[in-house]
Coordinates of C-alpha atoms in Angstrom, one line a residue:
M235 CA -0.2 -0.1 -0.7
A236 CA 1.0 3.5 -0.6
R237 CA 3.0 5.4 1.7
G238 CA 2.5 2.1 4.2
G239 CA -0.2 1.2 4.6
Q240 CA -2.5 -1.5 5.3
A241 CA -5.3 -3.8 4.0
L242 CA -7.4 -4.1 6.9
A243 CA -10.2 -7.1 7.2
R244 CA -13.3 -6.3 9.8
V245 CA -12.6 -9.7 12.2
A246 CA -16.7 -10.0 12.4
V247 CA -16.9 -9.8 9.0
V248 CA -14.3 -13.1 8.8
V249 CA -15.9 -14.8 11.2
R250 CA -19.1 -14.6 10.1
A251 CA -18.0 -15.4 6.5
G252 CA -17.7 -18.9 7.1
A253 CA -21.7 -18.8 9.0
A254 CA -23.8 -19.0 5.8
P255 CA -21.8 -22.2 4.7
L256 CA -21.8 -23.8 7.2
W257 CA -25.2 -23.5 8.1
W258 CA -27.5 -23.4 4.7
P259 CA -25.1 -26.7 3.9
G260 CA -25.8 -28.7 6.9
L261 CA -29.2 -28.1 7.3
L262 CA -29.7 -29.2 3.7
A263 CA -27.4 -32.1 4.4
A264 CA -29.8 -33.0 7.5
A265 CA -32.7 -33.0 5.7
T266 CA -31.2 -35.4 2.8
G267 CA -30.1 -37.4 5.6
A268 CA -33.1 -38.2 7.6
L269 CA -34.3 -39.9 4.3
L270 CA -32.2 -42.0 4.9
P271 CA -33.0 -45.2 7.2
G272 CA -29.0 -45.6 8.6
L273 CA -28.2 -48.3 10.5
T274 CA -28.4 -46.9 13.8
G275 CA -32.2 -45.7 12.4
R276 CA -33.7 -41.6 11.8
R277 CA -34.7 -41.0 15.5
I278 CA -31.4 -42.3 17.1
G279 CA -29.5 -40.4 14.2
L280 CA -31.7 -37.4 14.9
L281 CA -31.2 -36.8 18.5
T282 CA -27.7 -37.1 17.8
G283 CA -27.6 -34.3 15.3
A284 CA -29.9 -33.0 17.9
A285 CA -26.3 -33.2 20.4
L286 CA -23.9 -32.4 18.6
F287 CA -25.1 -29.1 16.8
L288 CA -25.8 -28.0 20.5
V289 CA -22.3 -28.8 21.1
T290 CA -20.5 -27.5 18.5
A291 CA -22.4 -24.2 18.2
A292 CA -21.4 -23.5 22.3
T293 CA -17.5 -24.9 21.7
V294 CA -16.9 -22.7 18.5
A295 CA -19.8 -19.4 19.8
L296 CA -16.7 -19.3 23.0
A297 CA -13.6 -20.7 21.6
R298 CA -10.8 -18.4 22.1
R299 CA -12.9 -15.2 23.6
G300 CA -9.8 -14.4 26.1
R301 CA -7.9 -14.7 22.7
Y302 CA -10.2 -11.5 21.2
V303 CA -10.8 -9.6 23.7
R304 CA -6.4 -9.1 24.5
L305 CA -6.8 -8.0 20.8
A306 CA -9.1 -6.2 21.2
T307 CA -7.7 -4.3 24.4
E308 CA -4.3 -3.8 22.8
A309 CA -6.1 -2.8 19.5
T310 CA -3.7 0.1 18.2
R311 CA -5.8 2.9 15.9
A312 CA -5.7 2.5 12.4
A313 CA -3.7 4.3 10.7
R314 CA -5.6 7.4 7.7
A315 CA -3.2 5.4 4.8
D316 CA -4.5 1.4 5.9
F317 CA -7.0 0.1 3.9
L318 CA -10.2 -0.5 4.8
Q319 CA -11.7 -3.7 3.1
D320 CA -15.1 -3.8 1.2
R321 CA -18.0 -6.5 3.3
A322 CA -18.4 -8.4 -0.2
V323 CA -14.7 -8.4 -0.5
T324 CA -13.7 -10.2 2.6
L325 CA -17.0 -12.5 2.7
R326 CA -16.0 -13.6 -1.8
V327 CA -12.2 -14.0 -0.2
W328 CA -13.0 -16.2 2.6
R329 CA -15.1 -18.0 0.9
R330 CA -13.3 -18.4 -1.8
A331 CA -9.8 -19.8 0.5
H332 CA -12.3 -22.3 1.9
R333 CA -14.5 -23.6 -1.1
W334 CA -12.6 -27.3 -0.8
W335 CA -13.1 -27.3 2.9
L336 CA -16.6 -26.6 2.5
L337 CA -17.4 -28.8 0.2
G338 CA -15.6 -31.9 1.9
A339 CA -17.3 -31.4 4.8
F340 CA -21.2 -30.7 3.0
L341 CA -20.4 -33.9 1.4
A342 CA -18.8 -36.1 4.7
A343 CA -22.0 -34.9 6.4
V344 CA -24.0 -36.2 3.6
G345 CA -22.4 -39.4 4.3
S346 CA -22.1 -40.1 7.6
S347 CA -26.1 -40.0 7.2
F348 CA -25.7 -43.6 6.5
A349 CA -23.9 -44.2 9.8
L350 CA -26.1 -41.7 11.8
P351 CA -29.0 -39.9 9.8
G352 CA -28.8 -36.4 10.0
A353 CA -26.2 -35.9 12.4
G354 CA -23.8 -34.9 10.3
G355 CA -25.1 -32.6 8.6
L356 CA -26.7 -31.0 12.2
W357 CA -23.1 -31.2 13.6
L358 CA -22.3 -29.1 10.0
A359 CA -25.5 -26.5 11.1
G360 CA -24.2 -26.2 15.1
A361 CA -20.5 -24.6 13.3
G362 CA -22.4 -21.5 11.4
A363 CA -24.5 -21.1 13.8
G364 CA -22.0 -20.7 16.6
L365 CA -19.6 -18.4 14.5
W366 CA -22.9 -16.4 13.7
L367 CA -23.5 -16.5 17.8
K368 CA -19.8 -15.6 17.8
A369 CA -20.4 -12.3 15.1
L370 CA -23.0 -11.6 18.0
W371 CA -21.1 -11.5 20.8
I372 CA -17.8 -9.2 19.1
G373 CA -20.9 -7.4 17.5
H374 CA -22.1 -6.6 21.3
R375 CA -18.2 -6.0 22.3
E376 CA -18.0 -3.3 19.0
R377 CA -21.3 -1.1 20.1
T378 CA -20.2 -0.4 24.0
D379 CA -16.7 -0.1 23.0
E380 CA -18.2 2.0 19.9
T381 CA -14.8 0.6 18.5
L382 CA -14.7 -1.5 15.6
W383 CA -11.9 -4.1 15.4
W384 CA -9.6 -4.9 12.3
V385 CA -7.3 -7.4 11.9
R386 CA -4.5 -7.0 8.2
T387 CA -5.2 -8.9 5.6
D388 CA -1.7 -11.2 5.3
W389 CA -2.6 -12.4 9.2
L390 CA -5.8 -14.0 7.9
G391 CA -4.2 -18.2 7.4
K392 CA -5.3 -18.9 10.6
G393 CA -8.6 -17.2 11.0
P394 CA -9.0 -13.6 13.0
A395 CA -7.6 -15.2 16.2
G396 CA -4.4 -17.2 14.8
K397 CA -1.0 -17.4 15.6
P398 CA 0.1 -14.9 13.5
V399 CA -2.4 -11.9 14.8
K400 CA -0.3 -10.0 16.6
A401 CA -2.8 -6.9 17.3
Y402 CA -6.0 -5.6 16.1
R403 CA -6.5 -2.4 14.4
S404 CA -9.5 -0.3 15.7
T405 CA -11.0 2.3 14.3
G406 CA -14.4 4.7 15.2
I407 CA -17.9 2.6 14.7
A408 CA -19.4 4.5 11.7
A409 CA -15.9 3.0 9.4
G410 CA -16.3 0.5 6.7
D411 CA -19.7 -0.7 5.2
A412 CA -20.7 -3.4 7.6
A413 CA -22.1 -3.1 10.8
P414 CA -21.1 -4.3 14.4
G415 CA -21.6 -7.3 13.9
G416 CA -20.7 -7.7 10.6
A417 CA -23.9 -7.3 9.5
R418 CA -24.7 -4.9 6.2
R419 CA -25.0 -1.5 6.8
R420 CA -28.6 -0.5 6.8

């Protein structure tokens, strides 16, 4: 970037980017799996899937919260030369980078329905719901602090709270084209 600026992506948008591609294929895989009798039967498969959904959603929503908070409290103000990446670009880049993992997870969820009908799909949907809940939590923190969290795009290889991320940058609540929590601005 010119004058030493960095490309920055919103933390909440990166977290939220995986929610829909896990939620909808997960529900589709669960519905497809519910049509199969499976080895254990539909009832056992769907009850197991419901338990997996709840455990996975809670685990994903609560994972690494301490690291997010620590990075946010140590955030430095974004420089004037920094480039704030649009929400649509962040979503497209994340989904393009993870498309094969998402396809593999969907196929594994459908394949698991031959043993436990619907369980794999509900597990996948639980991961999407957990990411959505985490994005809502980040949005609540952003609104409370009246600060948006940003992360350098070249540090996003392991996610917005991975080891390569050394610090967040912060801006005012009106910066960028996404609302707190990563949703579209209305």
